[in-house]
Each structure stands twice: as C-alpha cells, then as structure tokens.
Amino acid sequence: MYTWILSTGWWINRAPVNPDAVVVVGFLCTCLIGGFIYINRVGLPKSTRKQSYQSMKLIMIIASLYSFWCASQIYWANPRRPAVGEEADLGVLVFLATYFLLPHGLCILSMNSEDLHTDHIPL
C-alpha cells in the first residue's frame, strides 16, 4: 500500500521506494499529530496565545526535521537518492508550504487573537 501512496510514476515492476523514508515520514507525521493533540487536549489549560505559539513551534520543528531528512538523502547519501520519491521535488514542497503550511500557520496565529490590554471601539 505504501508503495502506491509514495510513488506517482509508472514502473514495470515495483516502484523504487526507500523503506527508511516510510519510517521517517510516518514518525514525523505521528509526532505532528500527537503534538497537536498534546498541546490542545492533554496538557493543562493554557491561554490560546500560548497554545498557538506552541503549535507554530511544533510545525517549524517538524518542517525543519523533514528538510534535514531531504537534505541528508540528496546531498550526504552515497549514492544520492530521492528523499521520499517524486513527492520530494522542490515545486511540491513550495506548493505545500504556500497552500498548506502557511494557511494553517495563519489560522493558528489568528485563533482568539483578542488582546485584553487594548481599548476596543464600542459597537
């Protein structure tokens, strides 16, 4: 199943999938989802501003680890190999950052952004 998910090309035999990539990407996704659950549900009740800061920090850490994984597979592995198949192309990563991570980050930052220390105009 993971071969079908991680490969978008066509091969006569099996798709060339790196099993290490499956483990690393699965681990990073589990950490991201588990981190969101911990920040928003399991931990002690915190202010929304602190939760949004922790969520954004978690996204940045996971994105940095994924970028490190991609760089290690492309530049340090001998012979060079794609990090996660065709999905690791720069265009796909830029697309995901622009249309997935940026909107989610902005939503996280805008959650209950009411600041109690400023004067509001009465309606």
CSV table of N, CA and C in Angstrom, one decimal:
chain,number,residue,atom,x,y,z
A,1,MET,N,0.8,-1.2,0.0
A,1,MET,CA,0.0,0.0,0.0
A,1,MET,C,0.9,1.3,0.0
A,2,TYR,N,1.9,1.3,0.9
A,2,TYR,CA,2.8,2.5,0.9
A,2,TYR,C,3.5,2.7,-0.4
A,3,THR,N,3.7,1.7,-1.1
A,3,THR,CA,4.4,1.8,-2.5
A,3,THR,C,3.5,2.6,-3.4
A,4,TRP,N,2.2,2.3,-3.3
A,4,TRP,CA,1.2,3.1,-4.2
A,4,TRP,C,1.1,4.5,-3.7
A,5,ILE,N,1.1,4.7,-2.4
A,5,ILE,CA,1.0,6.1,-1.9
A,5,ILE,C,2.2,7.0,-2.2
A,6,LEU,N,3.4,6.4,-2.0
A,6,LEU,CA,4.6,7.2,-2.2
A,6,LEU,C,5.1,7.3,-3.6
A,7,SER,N,4.5,6.6,-4.5
A,7,SER,CA,5.0,6.7,-5.9
A,7,SER,C,3.9,7.2,-6.8
A,8,THR,N,4.3,8.2,-7.6
A,8,THR,CA,3.3,8.7,-8.6
A,8,THR,C,3.7,8.4,-10.0
A,9,GLY,N,4.8,7.7,-10.2
A,9,GLY,CA,5.3,7.4,-11.6
A,9,GLY,C,4.8,6.0,-11.9
A,10,TRP,N,5.2,5.5,-13.1
A,10,TRP,CA,4.8,4.2,-13.6
A,10,TRP,C,6.1,3.4,-13.8
A,11,TRP,N,6.1,2.2,-13.2
A,11,TRP,CA,7.2,1.3,-13.3
A,11,TRP,C,6.7,-0.1,-13.8
A,12,ILE,N,7.5,-0.8,-14.5
A,12,ILE,CA,7.1,-2.1,-15.0
A,12,ILE,C,7.0,-3.1,-13.8
A,13,ASN,N,7.9,-3.1,-12.9
A,13,ASN,CA,7.9,-3.9,-11.7
A,13,ASN,C,7.4,-3.2,-10.5
A,14,ARG,N,8.1,-3.2,-9.5
A,14,ARG,CA,7.7,-2.4,-8.3
A,14,ARG,C,8.3,-1.0,-8.3
A,15,ALA,N,7.6,-0.1,-7.6
A,15,ALA,CA,8.1,1.3,-7.5
A,15,ALA,C,9.4,1.3,-6.6
A,16,PRO,N,10.4,2.0,-7.0
A,16,PRO,CA,11.6,2.1,-6.1
A,16,PRO,C,11.3,3.0,-4.9
A,17,VAL,N,10.9,2.4,-3.8
A,17,VAL,CA,10.6,3.2,-2.6
A,17,VAL,C,11.6,2.9,-1.5
A,18,ASN,N,12.1,3.9,-0.9
A,18,ASN,CA,13.1,3.7,0.2
A,18,ASN,C,12.4,3.5,1.5
A,19,PRO,N,12.5,2.3,2.1
A,19,PRO,CA,11.8,2.0,3.3
A,19,PRO,C,12.1,2.9,4.5
A,20,ASP,N,13.4,3.4,4.5
A,20,ASP,CA,13.7,4.4,5.5
A,20,ASP,C,12.8,5.6,5.4
A,21,ALA,N,12.5,6.1,4.2
A,21,ALA,CA,11.6,7.2,4.0
A,21,ALA,C,10.2,7.0,4.6
A,22,VAL,N,9.7,5.8,4.5
A,22,VAL,CA,8.4,5.5,5.0
A,22,VAL,C,8.4,5.6,6.5
A,23,VAL,N,9.5,5.1,7.1
A,23,VAL,CA,9.6,5.1,8.6
A,23,VAL,C,9.8,6.6,9.1
A,24,VAL,N,10.6,7.4,8.4
A,24,VAL,CA,10.9,8.7,8.8
A,24,VAL,C,9.7,9.6,8.7
A,25,VAL,N,9.0,9.5,7.5
A,25,VAL,CA,7.8,10.3,7.3
A,25,VAL,C,6.7,9.9,8.2
A,26,GLY,N,6.5,8.6,8.4
A,26,GLY,CA,5.5,8.2,9.3
A,26,GLY,C,5.7,8.6,10.7
A,27,PHE,N,7.0,8.6,11.2
A,27,PHE,CA,7.4,9.1,12.5
A,27,PHE,C,7.1,10.6,12.6
A,28,LEU,N,7.5,11.4,11.6
A,28,LEU,CA,7.3,12.8,11.7
A,28,LEU,C,5.8,13.2,11.7
A,29,CYS,N,5.0,12.5,10.9
A,29,CYS,CA,3.5,12.7,10.9
A,29,CYS,C,2.9,12.3,12.2
A,30,THR,N,3.3,11.2,12.8
A,30,THR,CA,2.8,10.8,14.1
A,30,THR,C,3.2,11.9,15.2
A,31,CYS,N,4.4,12.4,15.1
A,31,CYS,CA,4.9,13.4,16.1
A,31,CYS,C,4.0,14.7,15.9
A,32,LEU,N,3.8,15.0,14.7
A,32,LEU,CA,3.0,16.3,14.4
A,32,LEU,C,1.6,16.1,15.0
A,33,ILE,N,0.9,15.0,14.6
A,33,ILE,CA,-0.5,14.8,15.1
A,33,ILE,C,-0.5,14.7,16.6
A,34,GLY,N,0.4,13.9,17.2
A,34,GLY,CA,0.5,13.7,18.6
A,34,GLY,C,0.8,15.0,19.3
A,35,GLY,N,1.7,15.8,18.8
A,35,GLY,CA,2.0,17.1,19.4
A,35,GLY,C,0.8,18.0,19.4
A,36,PHE,N,0.0,18.0,18.3
A,36,PHE,CA,-1.2,18.9,18.3
A,36,PHE,C,-2.2,18.4,19.4
A,37,ILE,N,-2.3,17.1,19.5
A,37,ILE,CA,-3.3,16.5,20.5
A,37,ILE,C,-2.8,16.9,21.9
A,38,TYR,N,-1.5,16.8,22.1
A,38,TYR,CA,-1.0,17.1,23.5
A,38,TYR,C,-1.1,18.6,23.8
A,39,ILE,N,-0.8,19.4,22.8
A,39,ILE,CA,-0.9,20.9,23.0
A,39,ILE,C,-2.3,21.3,23.3
A,40,ASN,N,-3.2,20.8,22.6
A,40,ASN,CA,-4.6,21.3,22.6
A,40,ASN,C,-5.5,20.5,23.5
A,41,ARG,N,-5.2,19.3,23.9
A,41,ARG,CA,-6.2,18.5,24.6
A,41,ARG,C,-5.6,17.9,25.9
A,42,VAL,N,-4.4,17.4,25.9
A,42,VAL,CA,-3.9,16.7,27.1
A,42,VAL,C,-3.3,17.6,28.1
A,43,GLY,N,-2.5,18.6,27.7
A,43,GLY,CA,-1.8,19.5,28.6
A,43,GLY,C,-2.8,20.3,29.5
A,44,LEU,N,-2.2,20.9,30.5
A,44,LEU,CA,-3.0,21.8,31.4
A,44,LEU,C,-3.6,22.9,30.6
A,45,PRO,N,-4.8,23.4,31.0
A,45,PRO,CA,-5.4,24.5,30.3
A,45,PRO,C,-4.4,25.7,30.2
A,46,LYS,N,-4.2,26.2,29.0
A,46,LYS,CA,-3.3,27.3,28.8
A,46,LYS,C,-4.0,28.4,28.0
A,47,SER,N,-3.4,29.5,27.9
A,47,SER,CA,-4.0,30.6,27.1
A,47,SER,C,-3.9,30.2,25.6
A,48,THR,N,-4.8,30.7,24.8
A,48,THR,CA,-4.9,30.4,23.4
A,48,THR,C,-3.6,30.9,22.7
A,49,ARG,N,-3.1,32.0,23.2
A,49,ARG,CA,-1.9,32.6,22.6
A,49,ARG,C,-0.7,31.7,22.8
A,50,LYS,N,-0.6,31.1,24.0
A,50,LYS,CA,0.5,30.1,24.3
A,50,LYS,C,0.3,28.9,23.5
A,51,GLN,N,-0.9,28.4,23.3
A,51,GLN,CA,-1.2,27.2,22.5
A,51,GLN,C,-0.8,27.4,21.1
A,52,SER,N,-1.2,28.6,20.5
A,52,SER,CA,-0.9,28.9,19.1
A,52,SER,C,0.6,29.0,18.9
A,53,TYR,N,1.3,29.6,19.9
A,53,TYR,CA,2.8,29.7,19.8
A,53,TYR,C,3.4,28.3,19.8
A,54,GLN,N,2.9,27.4,20.7
A,54,GLN,CA,3.5,26.1,20.8
A,54,GLN,C,3.2,25.3,19.5
A,55,SER,N,2.0,25.5,18.9
A,55,SER,CA,1.6,24.8,17.7
A,55,SER,C,2.5,25.3,16.5
A,56,MET,N,2.7,26.6,16.5
A,56,MET,CA,3.6,27.1,15.4
A,56,MET,C,5.0,26.6,15.6
A,57,LYS,N,5.5,26.5,16.8
A,57,LYS,CA,6.8,26.0,17.1
A,57,LYS,C,6.9,24.5,16.7
A,58,LEU,N,5.9,23.8,17.0
A,58,LEU,CA,5.9,22.3,16.6
A,58,LEU,C,5.9,22.2,15.1
A,59,ILE,N,5.2,23.0,14.3
A,59,ILE,CA,5.2,22.9,12.9
A,59,ILE,C,6.6,23.2,12.3
A,60,MET,N,7.2,24.3,12.9
A,60,MET,CA,8.5,24.6,12.4
A,60,MET,C,9.6,23.6,12.7
A,61,ILE,N,9.5,22.9,13.9
A,61,ILE,CA,10.4,21.8,14.2
A,61,ILE,C,10.2,20.7,13.3
A,62,ILE,N,9.0,20.2,13.0
A,62,ILE,CA,8.8,19.1,12.1
A,62,ILE,C,9.2,19.5,10.7
A,63,ALA,N,8.9,20.7,10.3
A,63,ALA,CA,9.3,21.1,8.9
A,63,ALA,C,10.9,21.1,8.8
A,64,SER,N,11.5,21.5,9.9
A,64,SER,CA,13.0,21.6,9.9
A,64,SER,C,13.6,20.1,9.8
A,65,LEU,N,13.0,19.2,10.6
A,65,LEU,CA,13.4,17.9,10.6
A,65,LEU,C,13.2,17.2,9.2
A,66,TYR,N,12.1,17.5,8.6
A,66,TYR,CA,11.8,17.0,7.3
A,66,TYR,C,12.8,17.5,6.3
A,67,SER,N,13.1,18.8,6.3
A,67,SER,CA,14.0,19.4,5.4
A,67,SER,C,15.4,18.8,5.6
A,68,PHE,N,15.8,18.6,6.9
A,68,PHE,CA,17.1,17.9,7.2
A,68,PHE,C,17.1,16.5,6.6
A,69,TRP,N,16.0,15.8,6.7
A,69,TRP,CA,15.9,14.5,6.1
A,69,TRP,C,16.1,14.5,4.6
A,70,CYS,N,15.4,15.5,3.9
A,70,CYS,CA,15.6,15.6,2.5
A,70,CYS,C,17.0,15.9,2.1
A,71,ALA,N,17.6,16.9,2.8
A,71,ALA,CA,19.0,17.3,2.5
A,71,ALA,C,20.0,16.1,2.7
A,72,SER,N,19.7,15.4,3.8
A,72,SER,CA,20.7,14.3,4.1
A,72,SER,C,20.6,13.2,3.0
A,73,GLN,N,19.4,13.0,2.4
A,73,GLN,CA,19.2,11.9,1.4
A,73,GLN,C,19.8,12.4,0.0
A,74,ILE,N,19.6,13.7,-0.2
A,74,ILE,CA,20.1,14.3,-1.5
A,74,ILE,C,21.6,14.5,-1.5
A,75,TYR,N,22.1,15.1,-0.5
A,75,TYR,CA,23.5,15.6,-0.5
A,75,TYR,C,24.5,14.7,0.2
A,76,TRP,N,24.0,13.9,1.2
A,76,TRP,CA,25.0,13.2,2.0
A,76,TRP,C,25.0,11.7,1.7
A,77,ALA,N,23.8,11.1,1.3
A,77,ALA,CA,23.7,9.7,1.0
A,77,ALA,C,24.6,9.4,-0.2
A,78,ASN,N,25.2,8.2,-0.2
A,78,ASN,CA,26.0,7.8,-1.3
A,78,ASN,C,25.6,6.4,-1.8
A,79,PRO,N,25.0,6.2,-2.9
A,79,PRO,CA,24.6,7.1,-3.9
A,79,PRO,C,23.4,8.0,-3.6
A,80,ARG,N,23.3,9.1,-4.2
A,80,ARG,CA,22.2,10.0,-3.9
A,80,ARG,C,20.9,9.3,-4.3
A,81,ARG,N,19.9,9.6,-3.4
A,81,ARG,CA,18.6,9.0,-3.7
A,81,ARG,C,17.5,10.1,-3.3
A,82,PRO,N,16.4,10.0,-3.9
A,82,PRO,CA,15.3,10.9,-3.6
A,82,PRO,C,14.8,10.7,-2.1
A,83,ALA,N,14.5,11.7,-1.4
A,83,ALA,CA,14.1,11.6,0.0
A,83,ALA,C,12.8,10.8,0.2
A,84,VAL,N,11.8,11.1,-0.6
A,84,VAL,CA,10.5,10.4,-0.5
A,84,VAL,C,9.9,10.1,-1.9
A,85,GLY,N,10.8,9.8,-2.8
A,85,GLY,CA,10.3,9.6,-4.2
A,85,GLY,C,10.0,10.9,-4.9
A,86,GLU,N,9.0,10.9,-5.7
A,86,GLU,CA,8.8,12.1,-6.5
A,86,GLU,C,8.1,13.2,-5.7
A,87,GLU,N,7.6,12.9,-4.6
A,87,GLU,CA,7.0,14.0,-3.7
A,87,GLU,C,7.9,14.9,-3.1
A,88,ALA,N,9.2,14.6,-3.2
A,88,ALA,CA,10.2,15.5,-2.5
A,88,ALA,C,10.7,16.5,-3.5
A,89,ASP,N,10.1,16.7,-4.6
A,89,ASP,CA,10.5,17.7,-5.6
A,89,ASP,C,10.3,19.1,-4.9
A,90,LEU,N,11.2,20.0,-5.3
A,90,LEU,CA,11.1,21.4,-4.7
A,90,LEU,C,9.8,22.0,-5.0
A,91,GLY,N,9.3,21.9,-6.2
A,91,GLY,CA,8.0,22.5,-6.5
A,91,GLY,C,6.9,22.0,-5.7
A,92,VAL,N,6.9,20.7,-5.3
A,92,VAL,CA,5.8,20.2,-4.5
A,92,VAL,C,6.0,20.8,-3.1
A,93,LEU,N,7.2,20.8,-2.6
A,93,LEU,CA,7.5,21.4,-1.2
A,93,LEU,C,7.1,22.9,-1.2
A,94,VAL,N,7.4,23.6,-2.2
A,94,VAL,CA,7.0,25.0,-2.2
A,94,VAL,C,5.5,25.2,-2.2
A,95,PHE,N,4.8,24.3,-3.0
A,95,PHE,CA,3.3,24.3,-3.1
A,95,PHE,C,2.7,24.0,-1.7
A,96,LEU,N,3.3,22.9,-1.1
A,96,LEU,CA,2.8,22.6,0.3
A,96,LEU,C,3.0,23.7,1.3
A,97,ALA,N,4.2,24.3,1.2
A,97,ALA,CA,4.4,25.4,2.1
A,97,ALA,C,3.5,26.6,1.9
A,98,THR,N,3.2,26.9,0.6
A,98,THR,CA,2.4,28.0,0.3
A,98,THR,C,0.9,27.8,0.6
A,99,TYR,N,0.4,26.6,0.2
A,99,TYR,CA,-1.0,26.4,0.2
A,99,TYR,C,-1.5,25.5,1.4
A,100,PHE,N,-0.6,24.9,2.1
A,100,PHE,CA,-0.9,24.1,3.3
A,100,PHE,C,-0.4,24.6,4.6
A,101,LEU,N,0.9,24.8,4.7
A,101,LEU,CA,1.5,25.2,5.9
A,101,LEU,C,1.2,26.7,6.2
A,102,LEU,N,1.4,27.5,5.3
A,102,LEU,CA,1.1,29.0,5.5
A,102,LEU,C,-0.3,29.2,6.0
A,103,PRO,N,-1.4,28.7,5.3
A,103,PRO,CA,-2.7,29.0,5.8
A,103,PRO,C,-3.0,28.4,7.2
A,104,HIS,N,-2.4,27.2,7.4
A,104,HIS,CA,-2.6,26.6,8.8
A,104,HIS,C,-1.9,27.5,9.8
A,105,GLY,N,-0.7,27.9,9.5
A,105,GLY,CA,0.0,28.8,10.4
A,105,GLY,C,-0.7,30.1,10.7
A,106,LEU,N,-1.3,30.7,9.7
A,106,LEU,CA,-2.0,31.9,9.9
A,106,LEU,C,-3.3,31.7,10.7
A,107,CYS,N,-3.9,30.5,10.5
A,107,CYS,CA,-5.1,30.2,11.3
A,107,CYS,C,-4.7,30.0,12.7
A,108,ILE,N,-3.6,29.3,13.0
A,108,ILE,CA,-3.2,29.1,14.3
A,108,ILE,C,-2.8,30.5,15.0
A,109,LEU,N,-2.2,31.3,14.3
A,109,LEU,CA,-1.8,32.6,14.9
A,109,LEU,C,-3.1,33.5,15.1
A,110,SER,N,-4.1,33.3,14.3
A,110,SER,CA,-5.3,34.2,14.5
A,110,SER,C,-6.3,33.6,15.5
A,111,MET,N,-6.1,32.5,16.1
A,111,MET,CA,-7.1,31.9,17.0
A,111,MET,C,-7.2,32.8,18.2
A,112,ASN,N,-8.5,33.3,18.4
A,112,ASN,CA,-8.8,34.1,19.6
A,112,ASN,C,-7.7,35.2,19.8
A,113,SER,N,-7.5,36.0,18.8
A,113,SER,CA,-6.4,37.0,18.9
A,113,SER,C,-6.9,38.2,19.7
A,114,GLU,N,-7.9,38.1,20.4
A,114,GLU,CA,-8.4,39.3,21.2
A,114,GLU,C,-7.4,39.6,22.3
A,115,ASP,N,-6.9,40.8,22.2
A,115,ASP,CA,-5.9,41.3,23.2
A,115,ASP,C,-6.6,42.1,24.3
A,116,LEU,N,-6.5,41.7,25.5
A,116,LEU,CA,-7.3,42.3,26.6
A,116,LEU,C,-6.7,43.7,27.0
A,117,HIS,N,-5.5,44.0,26.6
A,117,HIS,CA,-4.8,45.2,27.0
A,117,HIS,C,-5.0,46.4,26.1
A,118,THR,N,-5.8,46.2,25.1
A,118,THR,CA,-6.0,47.3,24.1
A,118,THR,C,-7.5,47.8,24.3
A,119,ASP,N,-7.7,49.0,24.0
A,119,ASP,CA,-9.1,49.6,24.0
A,119,ASP,C,-9.7,49.3,22.7
A,120,HIS,N,-10.9,48.8,22.8
A,120,HIS,CA,-11.7,48.5,21.6
A,120,HIS,C,-12.7,49.5,21.3
A,121,ILE,N,-13.1,49.8,20.1
A,121,ILE,CA,-14.1,50.7,19.8
A,121,ILE,C,-15.5,50.1,20.1
A,122,PRO,N,-16.3,50.7,20.9
A,122,PRO,CA,-17.6,50.1,21.2
A,122,PRO,C,-18.5,50.1,20.0
A,123,LEU,N,-19.2,49.0,19.8
A,123,LEU,CA,-20.2,48.9,18.7
A,123,LEU,C,-21.5,49.4,19.1
